PDB file of C-alpha atoms in Angstrom:
ATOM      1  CA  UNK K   1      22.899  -8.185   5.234  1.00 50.00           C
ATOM      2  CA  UNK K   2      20.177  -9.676   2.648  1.00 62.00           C
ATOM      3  CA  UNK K   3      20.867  -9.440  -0.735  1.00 63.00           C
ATOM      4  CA  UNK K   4      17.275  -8.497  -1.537  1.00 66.00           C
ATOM      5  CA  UNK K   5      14.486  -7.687   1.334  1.00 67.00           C
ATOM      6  CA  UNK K   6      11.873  -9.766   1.566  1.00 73.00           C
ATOM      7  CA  UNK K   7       9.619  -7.629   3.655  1.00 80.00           C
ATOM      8  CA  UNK K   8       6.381  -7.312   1.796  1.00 80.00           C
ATOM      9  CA  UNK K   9       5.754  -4.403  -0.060  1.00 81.00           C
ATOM     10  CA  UNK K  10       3.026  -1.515   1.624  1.00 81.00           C
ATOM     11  CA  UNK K  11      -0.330  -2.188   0.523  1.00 85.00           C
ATOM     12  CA  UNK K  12       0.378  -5.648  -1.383  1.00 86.00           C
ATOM     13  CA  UNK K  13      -2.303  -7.832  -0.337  1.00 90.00           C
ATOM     14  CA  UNK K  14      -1.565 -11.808   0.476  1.00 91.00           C
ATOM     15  CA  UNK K  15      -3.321 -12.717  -2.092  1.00 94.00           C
ATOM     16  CA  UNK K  16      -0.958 -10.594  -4.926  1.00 95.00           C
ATOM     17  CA  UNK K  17       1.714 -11.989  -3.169  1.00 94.00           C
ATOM     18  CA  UNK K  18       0.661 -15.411  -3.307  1.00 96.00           C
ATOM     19  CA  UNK K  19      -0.156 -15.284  -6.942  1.00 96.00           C
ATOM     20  CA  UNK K  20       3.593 -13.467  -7.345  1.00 96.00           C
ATOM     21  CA  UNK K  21       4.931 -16.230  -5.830  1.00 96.00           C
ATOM     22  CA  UNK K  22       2.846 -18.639  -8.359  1.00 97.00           C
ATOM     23  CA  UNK K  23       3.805 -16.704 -11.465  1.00 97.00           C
ATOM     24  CA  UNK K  24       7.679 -17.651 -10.199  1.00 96.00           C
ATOM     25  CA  UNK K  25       7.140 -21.285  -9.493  1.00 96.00           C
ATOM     26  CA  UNK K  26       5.137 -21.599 -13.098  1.00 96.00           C
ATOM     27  CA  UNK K  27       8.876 -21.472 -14.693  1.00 96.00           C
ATOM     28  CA  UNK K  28       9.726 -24.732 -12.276  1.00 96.00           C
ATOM     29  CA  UNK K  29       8.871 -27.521 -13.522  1.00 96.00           C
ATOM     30  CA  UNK K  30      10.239 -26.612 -17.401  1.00 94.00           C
ATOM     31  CA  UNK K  31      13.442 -25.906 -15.684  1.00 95.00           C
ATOM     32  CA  UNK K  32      13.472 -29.086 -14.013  1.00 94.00           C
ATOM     33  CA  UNK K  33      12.731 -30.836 -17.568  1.00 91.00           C
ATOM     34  CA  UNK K  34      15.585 -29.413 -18.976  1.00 91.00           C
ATOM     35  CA  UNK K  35      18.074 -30.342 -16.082  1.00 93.00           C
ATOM     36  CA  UNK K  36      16.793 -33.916 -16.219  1.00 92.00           C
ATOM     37  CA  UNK K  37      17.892 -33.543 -20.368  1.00 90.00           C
ATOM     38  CA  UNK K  38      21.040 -31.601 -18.503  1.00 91.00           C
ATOM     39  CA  UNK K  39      22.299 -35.065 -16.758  1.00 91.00           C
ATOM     40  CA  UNK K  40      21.785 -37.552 -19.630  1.00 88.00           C
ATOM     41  CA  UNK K  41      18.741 -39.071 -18.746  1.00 87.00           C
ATOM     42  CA  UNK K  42      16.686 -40.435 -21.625  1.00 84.00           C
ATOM     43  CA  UNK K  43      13.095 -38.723 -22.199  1.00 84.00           C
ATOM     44  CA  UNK K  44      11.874 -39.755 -24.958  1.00 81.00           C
ATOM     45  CA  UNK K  45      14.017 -37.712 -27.632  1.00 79.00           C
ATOM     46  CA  UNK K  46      14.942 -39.357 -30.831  1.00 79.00           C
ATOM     47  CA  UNK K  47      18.761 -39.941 -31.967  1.00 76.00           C
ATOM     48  CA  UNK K  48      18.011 -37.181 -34.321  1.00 77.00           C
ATOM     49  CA  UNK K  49      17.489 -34.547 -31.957  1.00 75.00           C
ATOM     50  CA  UNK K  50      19.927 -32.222 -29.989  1.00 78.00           C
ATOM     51  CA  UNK K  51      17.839 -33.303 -26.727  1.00 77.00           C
ATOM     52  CA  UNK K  52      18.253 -37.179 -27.336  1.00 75.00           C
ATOM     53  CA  UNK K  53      19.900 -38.444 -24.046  1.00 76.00           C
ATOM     54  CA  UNK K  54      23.469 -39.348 -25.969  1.00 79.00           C
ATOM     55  CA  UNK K  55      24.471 -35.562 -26.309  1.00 79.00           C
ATOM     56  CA  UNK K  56      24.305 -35.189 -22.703  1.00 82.00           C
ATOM     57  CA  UNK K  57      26.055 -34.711 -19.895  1.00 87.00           C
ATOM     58  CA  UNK K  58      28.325 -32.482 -22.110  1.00 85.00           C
ATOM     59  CA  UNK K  59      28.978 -28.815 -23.084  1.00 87.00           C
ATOM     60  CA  UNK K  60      24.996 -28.588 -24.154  1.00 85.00           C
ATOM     61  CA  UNK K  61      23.724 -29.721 -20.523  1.00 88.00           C
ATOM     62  CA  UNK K  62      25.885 -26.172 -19.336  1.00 92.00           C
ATOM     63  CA  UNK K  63      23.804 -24.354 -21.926  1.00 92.00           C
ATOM     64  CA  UNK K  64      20.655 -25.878 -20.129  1.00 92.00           C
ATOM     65  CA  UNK K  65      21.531 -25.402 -16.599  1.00 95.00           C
ATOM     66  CA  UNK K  66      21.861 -21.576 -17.902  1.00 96.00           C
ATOM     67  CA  UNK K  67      19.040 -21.072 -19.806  1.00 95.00           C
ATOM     68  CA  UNK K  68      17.029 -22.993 -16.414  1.00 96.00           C
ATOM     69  CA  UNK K  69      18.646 -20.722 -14.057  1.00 96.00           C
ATOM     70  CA  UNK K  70      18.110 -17.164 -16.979  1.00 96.00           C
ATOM     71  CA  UNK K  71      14.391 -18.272 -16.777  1.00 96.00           C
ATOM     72  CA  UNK K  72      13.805 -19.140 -13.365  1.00 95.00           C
ATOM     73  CA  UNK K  73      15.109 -15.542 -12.084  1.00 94.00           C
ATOM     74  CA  UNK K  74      13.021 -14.063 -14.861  1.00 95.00           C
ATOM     75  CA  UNK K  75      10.256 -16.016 -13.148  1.00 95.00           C
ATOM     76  CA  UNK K  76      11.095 -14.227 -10.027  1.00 94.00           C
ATOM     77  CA  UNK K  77      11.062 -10.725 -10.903  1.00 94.00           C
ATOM     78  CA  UNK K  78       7.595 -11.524 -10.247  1.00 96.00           C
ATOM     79  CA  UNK K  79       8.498 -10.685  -6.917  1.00 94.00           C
ATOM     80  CA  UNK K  80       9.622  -7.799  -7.621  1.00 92.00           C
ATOM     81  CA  UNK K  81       6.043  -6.363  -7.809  1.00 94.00           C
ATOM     82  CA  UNK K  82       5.035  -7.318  -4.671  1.00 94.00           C
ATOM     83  CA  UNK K  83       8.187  -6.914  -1.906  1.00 91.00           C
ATOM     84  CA  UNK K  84       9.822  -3.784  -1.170  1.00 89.00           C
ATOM     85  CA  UNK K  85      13.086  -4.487  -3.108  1.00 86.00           C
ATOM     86  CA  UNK K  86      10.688  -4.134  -5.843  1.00 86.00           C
ATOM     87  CA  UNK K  87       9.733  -0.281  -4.953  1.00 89.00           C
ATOM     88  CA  UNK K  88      13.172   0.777  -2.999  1.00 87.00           C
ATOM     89  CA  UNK K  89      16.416  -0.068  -4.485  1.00 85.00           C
ATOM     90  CA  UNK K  90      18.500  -2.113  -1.933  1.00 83.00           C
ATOM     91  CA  UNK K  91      20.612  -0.045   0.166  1.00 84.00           C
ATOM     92  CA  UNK K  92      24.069  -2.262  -1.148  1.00 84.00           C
ATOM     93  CA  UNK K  93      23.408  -0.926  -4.890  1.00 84.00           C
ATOM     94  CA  UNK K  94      25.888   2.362  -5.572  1.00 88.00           C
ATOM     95  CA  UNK K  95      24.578   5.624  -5.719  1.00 89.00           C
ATOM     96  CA  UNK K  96      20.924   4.712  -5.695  1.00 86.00           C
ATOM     97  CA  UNK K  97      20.748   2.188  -2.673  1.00 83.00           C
ATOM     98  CA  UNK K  98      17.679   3.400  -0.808  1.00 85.00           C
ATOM     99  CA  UNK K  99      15.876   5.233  -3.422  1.00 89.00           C
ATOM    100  CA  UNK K 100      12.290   4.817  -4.284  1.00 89.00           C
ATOM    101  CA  UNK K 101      11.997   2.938  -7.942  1.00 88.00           C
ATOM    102  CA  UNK K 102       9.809   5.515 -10.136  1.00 90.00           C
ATOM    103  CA  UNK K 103       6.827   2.968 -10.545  1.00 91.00           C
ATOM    104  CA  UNK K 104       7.308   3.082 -15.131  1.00 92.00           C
ATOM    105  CA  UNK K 105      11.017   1.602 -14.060  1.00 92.00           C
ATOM    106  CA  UNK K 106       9.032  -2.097 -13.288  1.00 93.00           C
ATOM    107  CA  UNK K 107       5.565  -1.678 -15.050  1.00 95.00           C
ATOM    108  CA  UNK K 108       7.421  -0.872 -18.483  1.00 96.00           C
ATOM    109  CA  UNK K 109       8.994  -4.224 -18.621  1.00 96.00           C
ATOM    110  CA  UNK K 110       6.615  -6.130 -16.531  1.00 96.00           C
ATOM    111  CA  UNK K 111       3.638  -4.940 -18.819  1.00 97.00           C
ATOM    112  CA  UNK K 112       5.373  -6.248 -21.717  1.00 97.00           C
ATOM    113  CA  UNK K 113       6.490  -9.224 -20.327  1.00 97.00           C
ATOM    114  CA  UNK K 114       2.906 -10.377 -19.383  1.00 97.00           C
ATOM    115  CA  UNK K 115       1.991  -9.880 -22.878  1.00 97.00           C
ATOM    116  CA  UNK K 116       4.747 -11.417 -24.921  1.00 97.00           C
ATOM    117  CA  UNK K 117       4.556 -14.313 -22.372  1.00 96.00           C
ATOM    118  CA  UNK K 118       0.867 -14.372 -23.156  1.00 96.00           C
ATOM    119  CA  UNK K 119       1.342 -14.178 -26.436  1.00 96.00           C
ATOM    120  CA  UNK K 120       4.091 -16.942 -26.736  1.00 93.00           C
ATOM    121  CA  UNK K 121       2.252 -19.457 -24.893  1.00 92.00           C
ATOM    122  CA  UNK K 122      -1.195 -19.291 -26.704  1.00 92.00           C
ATOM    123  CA  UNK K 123       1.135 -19.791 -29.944  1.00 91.00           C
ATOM    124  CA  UNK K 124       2.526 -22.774 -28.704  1.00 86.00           C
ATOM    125  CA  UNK K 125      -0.449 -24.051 -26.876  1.00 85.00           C
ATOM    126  CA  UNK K 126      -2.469 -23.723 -30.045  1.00 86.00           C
ATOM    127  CA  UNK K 127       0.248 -25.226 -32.176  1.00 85.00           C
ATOM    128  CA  UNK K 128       1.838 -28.016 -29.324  1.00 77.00           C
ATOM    129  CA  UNK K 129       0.354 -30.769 -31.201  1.00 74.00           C
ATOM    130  CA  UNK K 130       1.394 -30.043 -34.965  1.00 77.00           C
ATOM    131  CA  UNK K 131       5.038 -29.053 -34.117  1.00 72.00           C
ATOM    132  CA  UNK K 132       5.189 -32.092 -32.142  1.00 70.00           C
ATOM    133  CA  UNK K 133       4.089 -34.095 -34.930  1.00 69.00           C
ATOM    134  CA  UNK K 134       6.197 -32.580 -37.761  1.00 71.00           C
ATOM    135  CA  UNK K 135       9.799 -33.485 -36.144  1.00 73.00           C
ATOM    136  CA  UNK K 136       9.385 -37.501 -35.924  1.00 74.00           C
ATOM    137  CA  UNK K 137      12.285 -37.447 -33.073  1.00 77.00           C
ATOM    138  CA  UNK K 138      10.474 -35.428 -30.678  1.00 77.00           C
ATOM    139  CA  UNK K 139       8.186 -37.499 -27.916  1.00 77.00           C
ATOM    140  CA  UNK K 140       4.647 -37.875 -29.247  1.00 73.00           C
ATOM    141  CA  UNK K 141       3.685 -40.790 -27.134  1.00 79.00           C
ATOM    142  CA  UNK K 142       3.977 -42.231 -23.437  1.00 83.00           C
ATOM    143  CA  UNK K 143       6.067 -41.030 -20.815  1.00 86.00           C
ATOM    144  CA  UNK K 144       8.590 -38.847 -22.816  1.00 84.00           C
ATOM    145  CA  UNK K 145       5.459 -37.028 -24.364  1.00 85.00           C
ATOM    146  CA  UNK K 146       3.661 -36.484 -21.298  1.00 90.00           C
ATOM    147  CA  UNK K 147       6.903 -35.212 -19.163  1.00 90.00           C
ATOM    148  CA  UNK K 148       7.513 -32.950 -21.762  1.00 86.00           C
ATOM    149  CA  UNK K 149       3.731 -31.372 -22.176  1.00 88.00           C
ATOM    150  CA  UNK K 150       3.457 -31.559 -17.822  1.00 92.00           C
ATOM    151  CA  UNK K 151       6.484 -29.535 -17.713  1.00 92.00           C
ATOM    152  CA  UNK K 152       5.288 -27.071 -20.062  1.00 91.00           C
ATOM    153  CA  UNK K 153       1.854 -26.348 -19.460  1.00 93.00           C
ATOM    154  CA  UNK K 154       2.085 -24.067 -16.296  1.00 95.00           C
ATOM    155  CA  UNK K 155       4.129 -21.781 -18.316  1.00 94.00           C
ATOM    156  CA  UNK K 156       0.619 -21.022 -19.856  1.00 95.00           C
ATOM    157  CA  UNK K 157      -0.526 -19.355 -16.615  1.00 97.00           C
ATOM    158  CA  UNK K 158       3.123 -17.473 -16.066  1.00 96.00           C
ATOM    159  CA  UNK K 159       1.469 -14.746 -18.485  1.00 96.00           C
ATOM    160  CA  UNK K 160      -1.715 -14.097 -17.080  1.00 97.00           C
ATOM    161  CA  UNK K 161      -0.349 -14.213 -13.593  1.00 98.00           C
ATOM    162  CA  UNK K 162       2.448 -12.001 -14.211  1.00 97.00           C
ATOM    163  CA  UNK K 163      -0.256  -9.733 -15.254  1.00 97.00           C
ATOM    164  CA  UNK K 164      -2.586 -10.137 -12.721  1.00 97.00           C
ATOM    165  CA  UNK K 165       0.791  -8.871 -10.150  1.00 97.00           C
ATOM    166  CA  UNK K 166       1.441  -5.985 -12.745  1.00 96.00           C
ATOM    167  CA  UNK K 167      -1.717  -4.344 -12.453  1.00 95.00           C
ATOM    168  CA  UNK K 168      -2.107  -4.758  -8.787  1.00 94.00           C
ATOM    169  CA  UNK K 169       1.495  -2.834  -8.849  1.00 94.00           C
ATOM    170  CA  UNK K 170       0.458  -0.417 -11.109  1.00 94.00           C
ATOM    171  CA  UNK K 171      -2.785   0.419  -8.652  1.00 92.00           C
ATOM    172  CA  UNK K 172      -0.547   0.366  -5.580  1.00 90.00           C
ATOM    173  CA  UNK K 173       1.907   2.678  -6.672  1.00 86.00           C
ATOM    174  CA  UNK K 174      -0.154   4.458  -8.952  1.00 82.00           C
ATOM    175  CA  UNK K 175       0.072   8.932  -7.337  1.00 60.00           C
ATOM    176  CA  UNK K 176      -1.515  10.795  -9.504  1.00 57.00           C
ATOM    177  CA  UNK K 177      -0.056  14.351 -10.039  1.00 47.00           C
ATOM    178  CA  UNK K 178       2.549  13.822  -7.311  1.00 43.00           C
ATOM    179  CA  UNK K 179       6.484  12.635  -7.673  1.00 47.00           C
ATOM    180  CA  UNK K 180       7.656  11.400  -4.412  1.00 45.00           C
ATOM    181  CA  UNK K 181      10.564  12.906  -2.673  1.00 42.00           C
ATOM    182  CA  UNK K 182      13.199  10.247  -3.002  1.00 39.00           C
ATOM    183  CA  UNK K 183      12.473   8.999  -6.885  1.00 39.00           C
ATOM    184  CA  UNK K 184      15.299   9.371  -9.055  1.00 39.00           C
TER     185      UNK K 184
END
């Protein structure tokens, strides 16, 4: 028995679930920057900095490999919006296996996800440059800088394409004036 079914959701086109499946994969390649930090190898961090290559592998890289992992399944809640364990709760969950999700229970938190995300990443896109160049041990230059920018720049689009998915939900599921039988 699947953990989660992967059957997609009724009415969610290929194209919402290929742009679900992009919002998740946005969160990759930051994840992967941190797990390289994670095993000790050297990216450009100065001795100054918690991320220079000395600290690690150590009790930090576990904090890494969880924050990579938290991130990564917040990433795939995306999913959520477009296959059914995203509208029925799985069968193996107590009590409410096999219910139909009331559609505020993902939109609620999806909604403001998309625009905290968008909000976070504008920030940092518009500021990337001046933080970088106020702490002198982070990369600024070469391979360490360019790694570390590469592995953060698709988190721009994790925003907008979490909220392109949350309003493709919201019309979906959207029944005006009617509750369906099997909502909590």
């Amino acid at each position: 028995m699947p953990l989660l079914d992967t059957t997609p959701a009724v009415g969610a086109s290929r194209a919402m679930r290929l742009t679900a499946k992009a919002a998740a994969l946005t969160v990759l390649p930051n994840c992967v920057w941190r797990l390289v930090i994670a095993i000790g190898i050297p990216v450009g961090w100065g001795a100054g900095n918690q991320l220079h290559h000395s600290h690690y592998p150590g009790w930090g890289s576990l904090y890494l490999l969880a924050l990579s992992v938290f991130q990564e399944c917040l990433g795939l809640l995306a999913l959520g919006l477009v296959l059914r364990w995203g509208e029925i709760v799985p069968r193996w969950v107590p009590r409410i296996g096999g219910c139909r999700l009331p559609p505020f229970v993902a939109l609620v938190p999806a909604s403001l996800g998309a625009i905290a995300l968008i909000g976070i990443t504008l920030l940092g896109a518009s500021t990337w440059n001046d933080v970088i160049a106020a702490d002198p041990d982070q990369p600024s230059e070469g391979f360490g800088y360019w790694f570390f920018t590469l592995s953060y720049a698709p988190l721009l689009l994790w925003g907008p394409l979490l909220a392109i998915v949350t309003i493709g939900y919201w019309r979906r599921r959207r029944t005006p004036g009617r509750r369906a039988e099997n909502d909590w």
